Amino acid sequence: MSERAYQHLRADVIAGALAPGQKLRLQALQQRYELGISPIREALMQLSGEGLVSNDGQRGFSVSPLSRDDMIDLMHARTSIETLLLQDAIEHGDDDWGAGITAAYYKLTRARLPQDPNDLVAVELWEAAHRGFHAALLAAARSRWLMRIDEQLIDHSERYRRIRLAYTSSAQQLEDDVMSEHAQLMEAALARNAGLACELLRSHLMRTAQVLGERFAE
């Protein structure tokens, strides 16, 4: 029951179904997930340890807020770790690694970027394909510890990436730009050009911070 509560809560926080800063009242969550108070409380404590939920002591739990400073710090941390992982993956990746990248990119092109952020089915399909592509790029990296840390950073950055869709003036232009970025990343990785691939990855990850940073400043 605790694992079910954890998975439900975690998914809803990352997806934004539970909004940043929202108070998480135990009885409301009990009705939402049809689970007992104890497993929900355990799940909230676990998510608090991951930084997705804030534990305010006597005031209870709330969804961790989003901010410009947090986003920039997060993206810098993720960029630092993923460029290390990508460089190692390019150095040690074999033909199966290359084939995995190609297959993941094909799935990404079939998913397509959602034109409407309220189309939850399209958003979920895109997020799964997007995660799959980035995971394929790093799949040959050897550091399990860095991979574990990166997974946590990806969860947090997904909260920001999802709201980027709502702030674009041209959904088609965003799709063209994003797909071009992924194509270039794939080509550089398969060509074993670690320097170019890492620079492209750094630019790709920081693009979300640049776009949303302007909105937070407004």
Short mmCIF file of C-alpha atoms in Angstrom, two decimals:
data_model
loop_
_atom_site.label_atom_id
_atom_site.label_comp_id
_atom_site.label_asym_id
_atom_site.label_seq_id
_atom_site.Cartn_x
_atom_site.Cartn_y
_atom_site.Cartn_z
CA MET A 1 0.00 0.00 0.00
CA SER A 2 2.84 2.41 0.79
CA GLU A 3 4.44 1.70 -2.57
CA ARG A 4 1.15 2.32 -4.37
CA ALA A 5 0.69 5.60 -2.51
CA TYR A 6 4.26 6.60 -3.32
CA GLN A 7 3.90 5.87 -7.04
CA HIS A 8 0.58 7.72 -7.31
CA LEU A 9 1.79 10.77 -5.41
CA ARG A 10 5.13 10.92 -7.18
CA ALA A 11 3.51 10.72 -10.62
CA ASP A 12 0.99 13.44 -9.79
CA VAL A 13 3.62 15.79 -8.37
CA ILE A 14 5.91 15.39 -11.38
CA ALA A 15 3.03 15.76 -13.83
CA GLY A 16 1.73 18.87 -12.07
CA ALA A 17 -1.62 17.27 -11.22
CA LEU A 18 -0.73 18.32 -7.69
CA ALA A 19 0.36 21.93 -8.17
CA PRO A 20 3.60 23.44 -6.83
CA GLY A 21 2.98 24.80 -3.34
CA GLN A 22 -0.33 22.95 -2.94
CA LYS A 23 -1.14 21.76 0.56
CA LEU A 24 -1.33 17.96 0.74
CA ARG A 25 -4.09 17.14 3.19
CA LEU A 26 -4.14 13.52 4.28
CA GLN A 27 -7.90 13.05 4.14
CA ALA A 28 -8.13 14.52 0.64
CA LEU A 29 -5.30 12.25 -0.54
CA GLN A 30 -7.00 9.28 1.11
CA GLN A 31 -10.11 9.91 -0.97
CA ARG A 32 -8.12 10.66 -4.12
CA TYR A 33 -6.17 7.40 -4.07
CA GLU A 34 -8.52 5.24 -2.02
CA LEU A 35 -5.73 4.30 0.35
CA GLY A 36 -5.25 4.50 4.10
CA ILE A 37 -3.69 7.37 6.03
CA SER A 38 -0.61 5.40 7.10
CA PRO A 39 0.65 4.44 3.61
CA ILE A 40 -0.02 7.97 2.37
CA ARG A 41 1.95 9.46 5.26
CA GLU A 42 4.83 7.06 4.60
CA ALA A 43 4.80 8.00 0.92
CA LEU A 44 4.85 11.72 1.78
CA MET A 45 7.84 11.21 4.06
CA GLN A 46 9.67 9.37 1.29
CA LEU A 47 8.88 12.09 -1.26
CA SER A 48 9.99 14.70 1.26
CA GLY A 49 13.38 12.98 1.36
CA GLU A 50 13.55 13.27 -2.42
CA GLY A 51 12.69 16.96 -2.36
CA LEU A 52 9.43 16.61 -4.30
CA VAL A 53 7.34 17.32 -1.19
CA SER A 54 8.00 19.81 1.61
CA ASN A 55 7.50 18.72 5.21
CA ASP A 56 6.36 21.79 7.12
CA GLY A 57 6.22 20.12 10.52
CA GLN A 58 3.04 20.94 12.37
CA ARG A 59 1.61 22.59 9.25
CA GLY A 60 1.78 19.33 7.31
CA PHE A 61 2.98 18.58 3.81
CA SER A 62 2.89 20.54 0.58
CA VAL A 63 4.17 20.11 -2.96
CA SER A 64 7.64 21.59 -3.26
CA PRO A 65 7.47 24.98 -5.03
CA LEU A 66 9.12 25.84 -8.33
CA SER A 67 11.41 28.82 -8.70
CA ARG A 68 13.86 30.34 -11.14
CA ASP A 69 16.85 29.85 -8.81
CA ASP A 70 15.95 26.23 -8.16
CA MET A 71 15.51 25.56 -11.86
CA ILE A 72 18.87 27.06 -12.81
CA ASP A 73 20.65 25.17 -10.03
CA LEU A 74 18.89 21.96 -11.04
CA MET A 75 19.76 22.31 -14.72
CA HIS A 76 23.40 23.09 -13.99
CA ALA A 77 23.63 20.02 -11.76
CA ARG A 78 21.97 17.80 -14.34
CA THR A 79 24.16 19.17 -17.13
CA SER A 80 27.33 18.51 -15.15
CA ILE A 81 26.39 14.91 -14.44
CA GLU A 82 24.91 14.00 -17.81
CA THR A 83 27.85 15.32 -19.81
CA LEU A 84 30.13 13.08 -17.74
CA LEU A 85 27.83 10.13 -18.35
CA LEU A 86 27.51 10.88 -22.07
CA GLN A 87 31.26 11.15 -22.55
CA ASP A 88 31.73 7.78 -20.82
CA ALA A 89 28.90 6.20 -22.83
CA ILE A 90 30.41 7.37 -26.13
CA GLU A 91 33.78 5.98 -25.12
CA HIS A 92 32.46 2.56 -24.10
CA GLY A 93 29.25 2.12 -26.12
CA ASP A 94 29.05 -0.78 -28.55
CA ASP A 95 26.86 -1.48 -31.58
CA ASP A 96 23.90 -2.39 -29.37
CA TRP A 97 24.20 0.99 -27.67
CA GLY A 98 24.14 2.74 -31.03
CA ALA A 99 21.16 0.70 -32.17
CA GLY A 100 19.35 1.58 -28.95
CA ILE A 101 19.83 5.30 -29.59
CA THR A 102 18.52 4.97 -33.13
CA ALA A 103 15.46 3.02 -31.99
CA ALA A 104 14.74 5.50 -29.18
CA TYR A 105 14.97 8.41 -31.60
CA TYR A 106 12.51 6.71 -33.94
CA LYS A 107 10.04 6.29 -31.05
CA LEU A 108 10.53 9.95 -30.19
CA THR A 109 9.67 11.05 -33.72
CA ARG A 110 6.55 8.89 -33.65
CA ALA A 111 5.39 10.32 -30.32
CA ARG A 112 5.71 13.94 -31.51
CA LEU A 113 5.64 16.93 -29.20
CA PRO A 114 2.15 17.63 -27.78
CA GLN A 115 0.48 20.63 -29.40
CA ASP A 116 -1.81 21.08 -26.39
CA PRO A 117 -0.42 20.79 -22.82
CA ASN A 118 -3.88 19.73 -21.67
CA ASP A 119 -3.77 16.63 -23.90
CA LEU A 120 -2.54 14.41 -21.07
CA VAL A 121 -2.33 11.25 -23.18
CA ALA A 122 -0.07 12.95 -25.73
CA VAL A 123 2.01 14.51 -22.95
CA GLU A 124 2.57 11.14 -21.24
CA LEU A 125 3.52 9.48 -24.53
CA TRP A 126 5.95 12.26 -25.32
CA GLU A 127 7.52 12.23 -21.85
CA ALA A 128 8.05 8.46 -21.99
CA ALA A 129 9.66 8.66 -25.43
CA HIS A 130 11.74 11.68 -24.42
CA ARG A 131 13.04 9.96 -21.31
CA GLY A 132 13.72 6.85 -23.35
CA PHE A 133 15.88 8.75 -25.82
CA HIS A 134 17.99 10.42 -23.14
CA ALA A 135 18.32 7.12 -21.29
CA ALA A 136 19.53 5.46 -24.50
CA LEU A 137 22.21 8.11 -24.94
CA LEU A 138 23.63 7.35 -21.49
CA ALA A 139 22.96 3.60 -21.43
CA ALA A 140 26.61 2.59 -21.93
CA ALA A 141 27.90 4.77 -19.10
CA ARG A 142 29.45 2.71 -16.31
CA SER A 143 28.81 4.74 -13.14
CA ARG A 144 25.73 3.41 -11.38
CA TRP A 145 25.96 6.12 -8.71
CA LEU A 146 25.91 8.95 -11.23
CA MET A 147 23.00 7.27 -13.00
CA ARG A 148 21.01 7.09 -9.77
CA ILE A 149 21.62 10.76 -9.03
CA ASP A 150 20.71 11.67 -12.60
CA GLU A 151 17.38 9.85 -12.33
CA GLN A 152 16.43 12.04 -9.39
CA LEU A 153 17.46 15.19 -11.26
CA ILE A 154 15.41 14.10 -14.28
CA ASP A 155 12.30 13.74 -12.10
CA HIS A 156 12.72 17.28 -10.81
CA SER A 157 13.51 18.79 -14.20
CA GLU A 158 10.45 17.12 -15.71
CA ARG A 159 8.27 19.34 -13.51
CA TYR A 160 9.74 22.37 -15.27
CA ARG A 161 9.78 20.85 -18.73
CA ARG A 162 6.08 20.09 -18.61
CA ILE A 163 5.11 23.70 -18.00
CA ARG A 164 7.32 24.87 -20.88
CA LEU A 165 4.61 23.80 -23.31
CA ALA A 166 2.23 26.35 -21.86
CA TYR A 167 4.68 29.19 -22.47
CA THR A 168 5.45 28.78 -26.15
CA SER A 169 3.92 31.13 -28.71
CA SER A 170 4.42 28.62 -31.54
CA ALA A 171 3.93 24.95 -30.76
CA GLN A 172 5.07 23.96 -34.25
CA GLN A 173 8.27 26.01 -33.96
CA LEU A 174 8.98 24.43 -30.56
CA GLU A 175 8.49 20.96 -32.03
CA ASP A 176 10.81 21.70 -34.95
CA ASP A 177 13.50 23.08 -32.63
CA VAL A 178 13.28 20.21 -30.14
CA MET A 179 13.33 17.48 -32.79
CA SER A 180 16.29 19.16 -34.49
CA GLU A 181 18.17 19.25 -31.20
CA HIS A 182 17.59 15.54 -30.63
CA ALA A 183 18.62 14.64 -34.18
CA GLN A 184 21.88 16.54 -33.81
CA LEU A 185 22.51 14.87 -30.44
CA MET A 186 21.98 11.42 -31.96
CA GLU A 187 24.28 12.11 -34.91
CA ALA A 188 27.08 13.45 -32.73
CA ALA A 189 26.86 10.52 -30.32
CA LEU A 190 26.84 7.92 -33.09
CA ALA A 191 29.80 9.68 -34.74
CA ARG A 192 31.67 9.33 -31.40
CA ASN A 193 32.21 13.08 -31.29
CA ALA A 194 32.11 13.42 -27.51
CA GLY A 195 33.00 17.12 -27.44
CA LEU A 196 30.22 18.13 -29.82
CA ALA A 197 27.69 15.74 -28.25
CA CYS A 198 28.32 17.12 -24.76
CA GLU A 199 28.03 20.71 -25.98
CA LEU A 200 24.75 19.91 -27.75
CA LEU A 201 23.42 18.18 -24.64
CA ARG A 202 24.39 21.13 -22.46
CA SER A 203 22.63 23.56 -24.80
CA HIS A 204 19.56 21.29 -25.03
CA LEU A 205 19.14 20.96 -21.27
CA MET A 206 19.67 24.65 -20.58
CA ARG A 207 17.11 25.69 -23.22
CA THR A 208 14.25 24.96 -20.82
CA ALA A 209 15.94 27.07 -18.15
CA GLN A 210 16.34 29.93 -20.61
CA VAL A 211 12.71 29.84 -21.74
CA LEU A 212 11.18 29.51 -18.29
CA GLY A 213 13.70 31.84 -16.66
CA GLU A 214 12.23 34.68 -18.69
CA ARG A 215 8.74 33.79 -17.44
CA PHE A 216 9.79 33.61 -13.80
CA ALA A 217 11.36 37.05 -14.18
CA GLU A 218 8.09 38.57 -15.44
#
